[in-house]
Coordinates of C-alpha atoms and ligand atoms in Angstrom, one line a residue:
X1 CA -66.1 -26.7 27.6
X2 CA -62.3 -27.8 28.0
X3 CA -62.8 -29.1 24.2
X4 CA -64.7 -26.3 22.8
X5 CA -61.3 -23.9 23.8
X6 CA -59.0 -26.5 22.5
X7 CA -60.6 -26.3 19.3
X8 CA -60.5 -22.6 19.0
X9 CA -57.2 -22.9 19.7
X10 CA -56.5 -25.2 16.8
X11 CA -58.4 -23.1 14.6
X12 CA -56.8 -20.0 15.4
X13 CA -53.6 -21.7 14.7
X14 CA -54.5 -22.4 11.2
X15 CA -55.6 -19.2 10.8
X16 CA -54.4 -16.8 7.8
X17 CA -54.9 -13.6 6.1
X18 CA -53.7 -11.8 3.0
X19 CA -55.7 -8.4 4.2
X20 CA -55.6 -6.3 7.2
X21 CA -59.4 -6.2 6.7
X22 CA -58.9 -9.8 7.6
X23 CA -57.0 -9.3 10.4
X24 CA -59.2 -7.1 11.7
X25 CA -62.5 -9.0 11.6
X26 CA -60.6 -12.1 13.4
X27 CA -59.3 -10.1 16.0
X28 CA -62.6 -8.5 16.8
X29 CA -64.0 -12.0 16.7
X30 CA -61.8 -13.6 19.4
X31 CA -60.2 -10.4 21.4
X32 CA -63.0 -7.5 20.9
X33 CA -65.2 -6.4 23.5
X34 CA -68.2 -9.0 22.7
X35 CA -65.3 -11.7 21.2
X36 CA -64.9 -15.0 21.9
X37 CA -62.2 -14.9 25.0
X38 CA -64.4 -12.4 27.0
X39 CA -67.5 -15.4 26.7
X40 CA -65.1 -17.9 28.2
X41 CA -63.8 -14.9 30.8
X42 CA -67.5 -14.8 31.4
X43 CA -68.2 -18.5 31.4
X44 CA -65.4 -18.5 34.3
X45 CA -67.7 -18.1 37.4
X46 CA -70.1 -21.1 36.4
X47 CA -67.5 -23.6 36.5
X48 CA -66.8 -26.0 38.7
X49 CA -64.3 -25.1 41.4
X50 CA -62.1 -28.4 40.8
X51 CA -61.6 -27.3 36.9
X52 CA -61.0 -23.6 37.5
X53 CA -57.4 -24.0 37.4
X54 CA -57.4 -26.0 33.7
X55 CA -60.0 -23.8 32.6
X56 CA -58.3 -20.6 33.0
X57 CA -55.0 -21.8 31.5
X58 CA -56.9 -23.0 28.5
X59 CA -58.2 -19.9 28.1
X60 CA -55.1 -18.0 28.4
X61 CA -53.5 -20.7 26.1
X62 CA -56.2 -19.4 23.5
X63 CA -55.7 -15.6 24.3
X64 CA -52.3 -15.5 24.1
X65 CA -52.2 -18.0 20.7
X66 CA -54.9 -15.1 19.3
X67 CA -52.9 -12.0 20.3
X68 CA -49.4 -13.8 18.7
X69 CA -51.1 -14.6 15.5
X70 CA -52.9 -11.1 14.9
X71 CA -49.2 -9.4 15.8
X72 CA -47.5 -11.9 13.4
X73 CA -50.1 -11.4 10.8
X74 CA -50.1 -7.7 10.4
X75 CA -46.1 -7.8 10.8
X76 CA -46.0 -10.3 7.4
X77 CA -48.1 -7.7 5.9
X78 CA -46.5 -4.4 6.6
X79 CA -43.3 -5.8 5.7
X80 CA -45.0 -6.4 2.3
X81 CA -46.1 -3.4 2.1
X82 CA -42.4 -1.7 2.3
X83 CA -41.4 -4.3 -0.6
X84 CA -43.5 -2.9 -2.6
X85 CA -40.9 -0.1 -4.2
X86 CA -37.2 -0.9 -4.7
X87 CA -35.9 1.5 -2.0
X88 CA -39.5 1.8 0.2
X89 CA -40.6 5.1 0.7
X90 CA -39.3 7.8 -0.2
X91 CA -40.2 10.6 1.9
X92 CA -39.1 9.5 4.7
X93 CA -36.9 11.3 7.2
X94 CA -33.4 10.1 6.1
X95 CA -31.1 8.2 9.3
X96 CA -29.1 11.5 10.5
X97 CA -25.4 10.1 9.3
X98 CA -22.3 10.9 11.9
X99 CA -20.0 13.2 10.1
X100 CA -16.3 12.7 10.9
X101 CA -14.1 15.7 11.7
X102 CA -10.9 16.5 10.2
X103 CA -7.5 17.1 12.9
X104 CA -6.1 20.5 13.2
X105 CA -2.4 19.2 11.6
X106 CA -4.5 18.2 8.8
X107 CA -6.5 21.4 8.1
X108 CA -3.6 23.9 8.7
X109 CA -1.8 21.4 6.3
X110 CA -4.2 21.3 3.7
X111 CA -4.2 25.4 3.9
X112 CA -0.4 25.3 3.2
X113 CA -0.4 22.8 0.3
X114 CA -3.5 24.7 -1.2
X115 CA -1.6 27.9 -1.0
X116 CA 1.4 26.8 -2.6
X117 CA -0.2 24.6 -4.9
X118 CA -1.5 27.4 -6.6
X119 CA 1.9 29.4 -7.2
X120 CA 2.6 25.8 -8.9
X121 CA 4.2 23.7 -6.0
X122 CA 3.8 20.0 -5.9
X123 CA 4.1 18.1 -2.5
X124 CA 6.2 15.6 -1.9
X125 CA 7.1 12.7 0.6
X126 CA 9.6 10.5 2.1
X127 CA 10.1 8.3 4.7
X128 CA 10.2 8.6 8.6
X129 CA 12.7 6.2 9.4
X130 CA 16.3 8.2 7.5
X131 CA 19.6 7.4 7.3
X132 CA 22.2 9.8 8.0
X133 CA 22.9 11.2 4.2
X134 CA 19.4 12.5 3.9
X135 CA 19.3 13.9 6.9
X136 CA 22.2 15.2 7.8
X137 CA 25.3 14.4 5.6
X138 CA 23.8 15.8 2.1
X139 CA 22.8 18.7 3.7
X140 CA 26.1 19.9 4.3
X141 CA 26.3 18.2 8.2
X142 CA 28.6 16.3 8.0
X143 CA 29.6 13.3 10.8
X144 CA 30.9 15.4 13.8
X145 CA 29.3 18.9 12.7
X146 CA 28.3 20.9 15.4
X147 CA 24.9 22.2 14.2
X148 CA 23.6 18.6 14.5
X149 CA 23.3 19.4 17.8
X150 CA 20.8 21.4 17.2
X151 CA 18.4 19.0 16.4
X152 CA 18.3 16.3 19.0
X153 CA 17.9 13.1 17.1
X154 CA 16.4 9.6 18.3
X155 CA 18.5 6.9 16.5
X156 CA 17.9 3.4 16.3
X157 CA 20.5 1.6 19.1
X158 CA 21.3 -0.9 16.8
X159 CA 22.4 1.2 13.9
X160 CA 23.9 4.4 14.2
X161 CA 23.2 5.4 10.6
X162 CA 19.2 5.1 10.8
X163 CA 17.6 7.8 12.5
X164 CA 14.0 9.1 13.3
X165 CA 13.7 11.9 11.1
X166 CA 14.4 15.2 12.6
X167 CA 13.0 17.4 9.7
X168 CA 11.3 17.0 6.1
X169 CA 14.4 18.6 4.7
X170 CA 15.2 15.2 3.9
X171 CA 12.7 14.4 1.4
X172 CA 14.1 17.7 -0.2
X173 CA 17.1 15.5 -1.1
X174 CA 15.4 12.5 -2.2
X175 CA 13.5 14.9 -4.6
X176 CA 16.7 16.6 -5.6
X177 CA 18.4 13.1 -6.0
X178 CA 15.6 12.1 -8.0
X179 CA 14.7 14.8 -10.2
X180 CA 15.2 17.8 -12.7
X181 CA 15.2 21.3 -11.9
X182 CA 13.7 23.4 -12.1
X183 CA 11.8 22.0 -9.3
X184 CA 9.3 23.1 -6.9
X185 CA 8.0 21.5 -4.1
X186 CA 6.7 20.9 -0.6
X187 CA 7.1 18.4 1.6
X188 CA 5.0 17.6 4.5
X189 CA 5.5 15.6 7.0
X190 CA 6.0 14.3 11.0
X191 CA 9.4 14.8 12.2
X192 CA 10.8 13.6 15.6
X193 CA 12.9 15.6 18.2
X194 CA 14.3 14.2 21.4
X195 CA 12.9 17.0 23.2
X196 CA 11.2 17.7 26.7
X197 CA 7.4 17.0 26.6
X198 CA 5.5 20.5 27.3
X199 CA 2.8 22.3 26.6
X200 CA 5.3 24.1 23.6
X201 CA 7.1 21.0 22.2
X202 CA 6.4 17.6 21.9
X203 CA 9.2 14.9 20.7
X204 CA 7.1 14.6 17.4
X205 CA 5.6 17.2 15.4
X206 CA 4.8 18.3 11.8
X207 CA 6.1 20.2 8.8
X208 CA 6.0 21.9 5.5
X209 CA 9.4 22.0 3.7
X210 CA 9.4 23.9 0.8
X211 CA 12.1 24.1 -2.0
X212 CA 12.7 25.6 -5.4
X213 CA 15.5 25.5 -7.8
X214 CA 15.6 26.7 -11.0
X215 CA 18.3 29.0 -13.5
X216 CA 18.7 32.5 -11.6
X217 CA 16.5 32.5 -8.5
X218 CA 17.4 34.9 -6.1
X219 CA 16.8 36.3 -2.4
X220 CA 14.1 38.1 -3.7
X221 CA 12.2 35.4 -5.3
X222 CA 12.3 33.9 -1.4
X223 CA 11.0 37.2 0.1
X224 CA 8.0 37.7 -2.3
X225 CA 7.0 33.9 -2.2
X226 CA 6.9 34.1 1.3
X227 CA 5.2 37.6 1.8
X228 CA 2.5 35.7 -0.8
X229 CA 2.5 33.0 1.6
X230 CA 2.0 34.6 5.0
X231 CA -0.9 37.0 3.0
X232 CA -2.4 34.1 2.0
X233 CA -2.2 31.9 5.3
X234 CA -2.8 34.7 7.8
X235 CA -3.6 37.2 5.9
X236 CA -0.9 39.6 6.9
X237 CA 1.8 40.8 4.8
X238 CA 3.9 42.2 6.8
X239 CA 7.4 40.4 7.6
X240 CA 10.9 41.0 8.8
X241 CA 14.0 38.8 7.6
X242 CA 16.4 38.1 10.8
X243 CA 19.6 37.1 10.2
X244 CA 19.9 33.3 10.9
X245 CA 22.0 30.6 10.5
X246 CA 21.4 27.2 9.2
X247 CA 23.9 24.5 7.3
X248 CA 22.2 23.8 4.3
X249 CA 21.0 27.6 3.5
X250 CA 23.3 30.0 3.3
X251 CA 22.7 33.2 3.6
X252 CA 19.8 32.2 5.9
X253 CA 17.1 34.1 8.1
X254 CA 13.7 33.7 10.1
X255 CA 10.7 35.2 9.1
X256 CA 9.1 37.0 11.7
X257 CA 5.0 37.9 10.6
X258 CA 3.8 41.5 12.0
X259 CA 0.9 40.3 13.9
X260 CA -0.3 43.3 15.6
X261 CA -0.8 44.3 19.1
X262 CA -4.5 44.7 18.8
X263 CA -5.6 42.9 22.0
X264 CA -4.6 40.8 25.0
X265 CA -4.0 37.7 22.8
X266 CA -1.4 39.5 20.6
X267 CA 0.1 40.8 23.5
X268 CA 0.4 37.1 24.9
X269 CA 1.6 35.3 22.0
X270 CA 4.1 37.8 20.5
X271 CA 5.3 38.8 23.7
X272 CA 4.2 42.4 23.7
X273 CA 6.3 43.0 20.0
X274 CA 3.6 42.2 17.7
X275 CA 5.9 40.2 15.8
X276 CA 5.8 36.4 15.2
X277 CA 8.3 34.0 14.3
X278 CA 7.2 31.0 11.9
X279 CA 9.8 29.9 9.9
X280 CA 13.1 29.3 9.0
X281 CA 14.3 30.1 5.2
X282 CA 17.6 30.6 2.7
X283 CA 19.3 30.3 -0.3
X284 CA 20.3 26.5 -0.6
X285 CA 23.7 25.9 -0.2
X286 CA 25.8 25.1 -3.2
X287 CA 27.4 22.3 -1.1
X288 CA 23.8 21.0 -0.9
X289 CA 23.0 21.3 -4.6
X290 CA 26.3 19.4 -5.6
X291 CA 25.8 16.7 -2.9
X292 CA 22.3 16.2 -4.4
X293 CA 23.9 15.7 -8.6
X294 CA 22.4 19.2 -8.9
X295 CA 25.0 21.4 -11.1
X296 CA 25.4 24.4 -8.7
X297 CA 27.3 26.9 -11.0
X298 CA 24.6 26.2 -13.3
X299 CA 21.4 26.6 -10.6
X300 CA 20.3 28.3 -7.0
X301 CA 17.3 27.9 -5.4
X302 CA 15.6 28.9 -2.1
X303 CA 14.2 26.5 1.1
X304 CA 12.3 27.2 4.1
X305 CA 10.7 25.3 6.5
X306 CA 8.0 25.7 9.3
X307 CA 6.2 24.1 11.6
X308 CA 2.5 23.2 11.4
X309 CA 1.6 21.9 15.0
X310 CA 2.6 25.5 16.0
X311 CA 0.4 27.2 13.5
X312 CA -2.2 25.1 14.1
X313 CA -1.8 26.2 17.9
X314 CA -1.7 29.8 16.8
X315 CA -4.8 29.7 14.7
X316 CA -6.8 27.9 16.4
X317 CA -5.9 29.3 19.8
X318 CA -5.1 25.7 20.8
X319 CA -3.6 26.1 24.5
X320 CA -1.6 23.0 25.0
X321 CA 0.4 20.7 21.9
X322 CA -0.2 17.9 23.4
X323 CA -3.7 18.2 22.8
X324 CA -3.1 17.3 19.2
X325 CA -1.7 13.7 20.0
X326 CA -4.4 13.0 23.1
X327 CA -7.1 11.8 20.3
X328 CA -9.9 13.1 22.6
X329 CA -12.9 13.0 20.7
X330 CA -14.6 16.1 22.5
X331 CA -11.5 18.2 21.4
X332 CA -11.7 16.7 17.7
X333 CA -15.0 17.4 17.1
X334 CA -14.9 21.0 17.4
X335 CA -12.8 21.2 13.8
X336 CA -14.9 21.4 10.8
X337 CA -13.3 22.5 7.5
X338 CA -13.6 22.2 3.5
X339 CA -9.9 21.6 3.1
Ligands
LIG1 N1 15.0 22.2 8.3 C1 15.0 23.4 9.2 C2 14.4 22.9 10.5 O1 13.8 21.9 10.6 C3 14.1 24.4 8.6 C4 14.6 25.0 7.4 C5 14.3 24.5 6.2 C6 15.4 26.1 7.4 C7 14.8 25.1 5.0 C8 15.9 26.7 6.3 C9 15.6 26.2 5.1 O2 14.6 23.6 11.5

């Protein structure tokens, strides 16, 4: 009896089959309901108590060598079957792909370079790591000026002429250095502060710098570029020019945006006045243009600069800056856009 099993076993290892037809048949032959395995199942009872044990494990031998060779079998020929056409078949259900999310900075940038771009404003960049001239010298703050106090600046121990960046207003001389008017530009980028950590400032953040120079341009050509701006971006074109002062722009102001006191939010985030502050502007100084081998008798041109992590805040009613540098996915997510 022993034998009989061994040989099924032998021949079910040999066993093969091009068609599940095939398959079929042999599986009905040894594992169906009136197969071989349920005869020797049955056989079980009439043998001999002192070759039970062998018995049964030849017959489980023979089950489990049927069952392996039926799976195996019908797995060759299905993955056949999905050979059969270069990219398998077709209808079916693509693998749902994880879309990334673009970061806050990166959409309100994008918004700001589209907007300009259009009125014919190429972007520019420049590096984080300055040295004093493009950051501070060239734009008319010179070693010991006062106003370079107002931007608290992380140099580098070692060398007291490179700096951390403290605005993109040093890519605007770079650009100047380096090219023609007329020129019009915008220069993004992360600047560094060494300012208190809060929920309002961080010691890094991000810009838009814009500049133009050209023959004849004039205060006025700064208010309607930025009325077309803050239209365009918040879809308000209401502003105010303060009086302002800056080193490198002069005469200089802040732009304030009307925002409106149309619910609690405006209330909050203008402080009941329904106006806004967003950026800093003015005519570029002729010191600035002359520093840069720009003929100033000859050219003016108007600069402004704003910060995006602050817009980005505004917009997207973004309660805490430092959300922006945390990189937690769940806060990512949320921010789909085209741009
Ligand atoms: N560079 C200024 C700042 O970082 C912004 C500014 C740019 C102001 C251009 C006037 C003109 O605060």
């Amino acid at each position: 009896m022993i034998d009989k099993i061994k040989e099924h076993i032998a021949e079910v290892e040999k066993f093969t089959a091009e068609t599940a037809e095939t398959v079929e048949s042999f599986r009905i032959k040894y594992l169906g309901k009136k197969g071989i395995l349920n005869d020797f199942f049955a056989e079980f009872k009439n043998v001999p108590n002192e070759q039970k044990k062998e018995f049964g494990q030849a017959v489980n031998q023979l089950k489990k060598a049927a069952e392996d060779k039926v799976n195996s079998i019908k797995e060759l020929l299905e993955s056949k079957e999905e050979d059969k056409g270069l990219y398998g078949d077709l209808t079916r259900p693509a693998e749902p792909i994880q879309l990334g999310s673009r970061h806050p900075i990166s959409i309100v940038k994008n918004q700001i370079i589209d907007i300009f771009s259009r009125i014919g404003f190429n972007v520019s960049e420049g590096p984080e790591i300055e040295d004093d001239w493009h950051n501070f010298t060239a734009l008319n703050l010179p070693e010991y000026h006062p106003a370079r106090d107002m931007q608290d600046t992380f140099f580098i121990q070692t060398d007291p002429d490179i700096l951390l960046r403290t605005h993109t207003s040093s890519v605007q001389v770079r650009y100047m250095e380096e090219n023609k008017p007329p020129i019009r530009t915008i220069s993004p980028g992360r600047v560094y502060r060494n300012e208190a950590i809060s929920a309002r400032s961080h010691c890094f953040f991000h810009q838009v710098e814009g500049l133009y120079i050209d023959k004849g341009v004039s205060f006025a050509d700064l208010k309607q570029t930025l009325q077309y701006f803050t239209t365009e971006m918040f879809g308000k074109s209401k502003i105010r020019l303060r009086p302002s002062y800056f080193p490198f722009t002069e005469p200089s102001a802040e732009v304030d945006v009307y925002w409106g006191l149309n619910n609690e939010i405006d209330y909050r985030i203008t402080k009941g006045t329904g106006w806004l502050e967003i950026m800093g502007c003015g005519m570029v100084d002729p010191n600035v243009l002359d520093n840069c081998g720009i003929d100033s008798k000859e050219y003016s041109g108007f600069a402004f600069g704003m910060g995006i992590d602050r817009i980005a805040l505004l917009l997207h009613q973004i309660p805490d800056i430092r959300m922006l540098s945390e990189n937690d996915i769940r806060f990512l997510e949320q921010f789909k856009s085209a741009l």
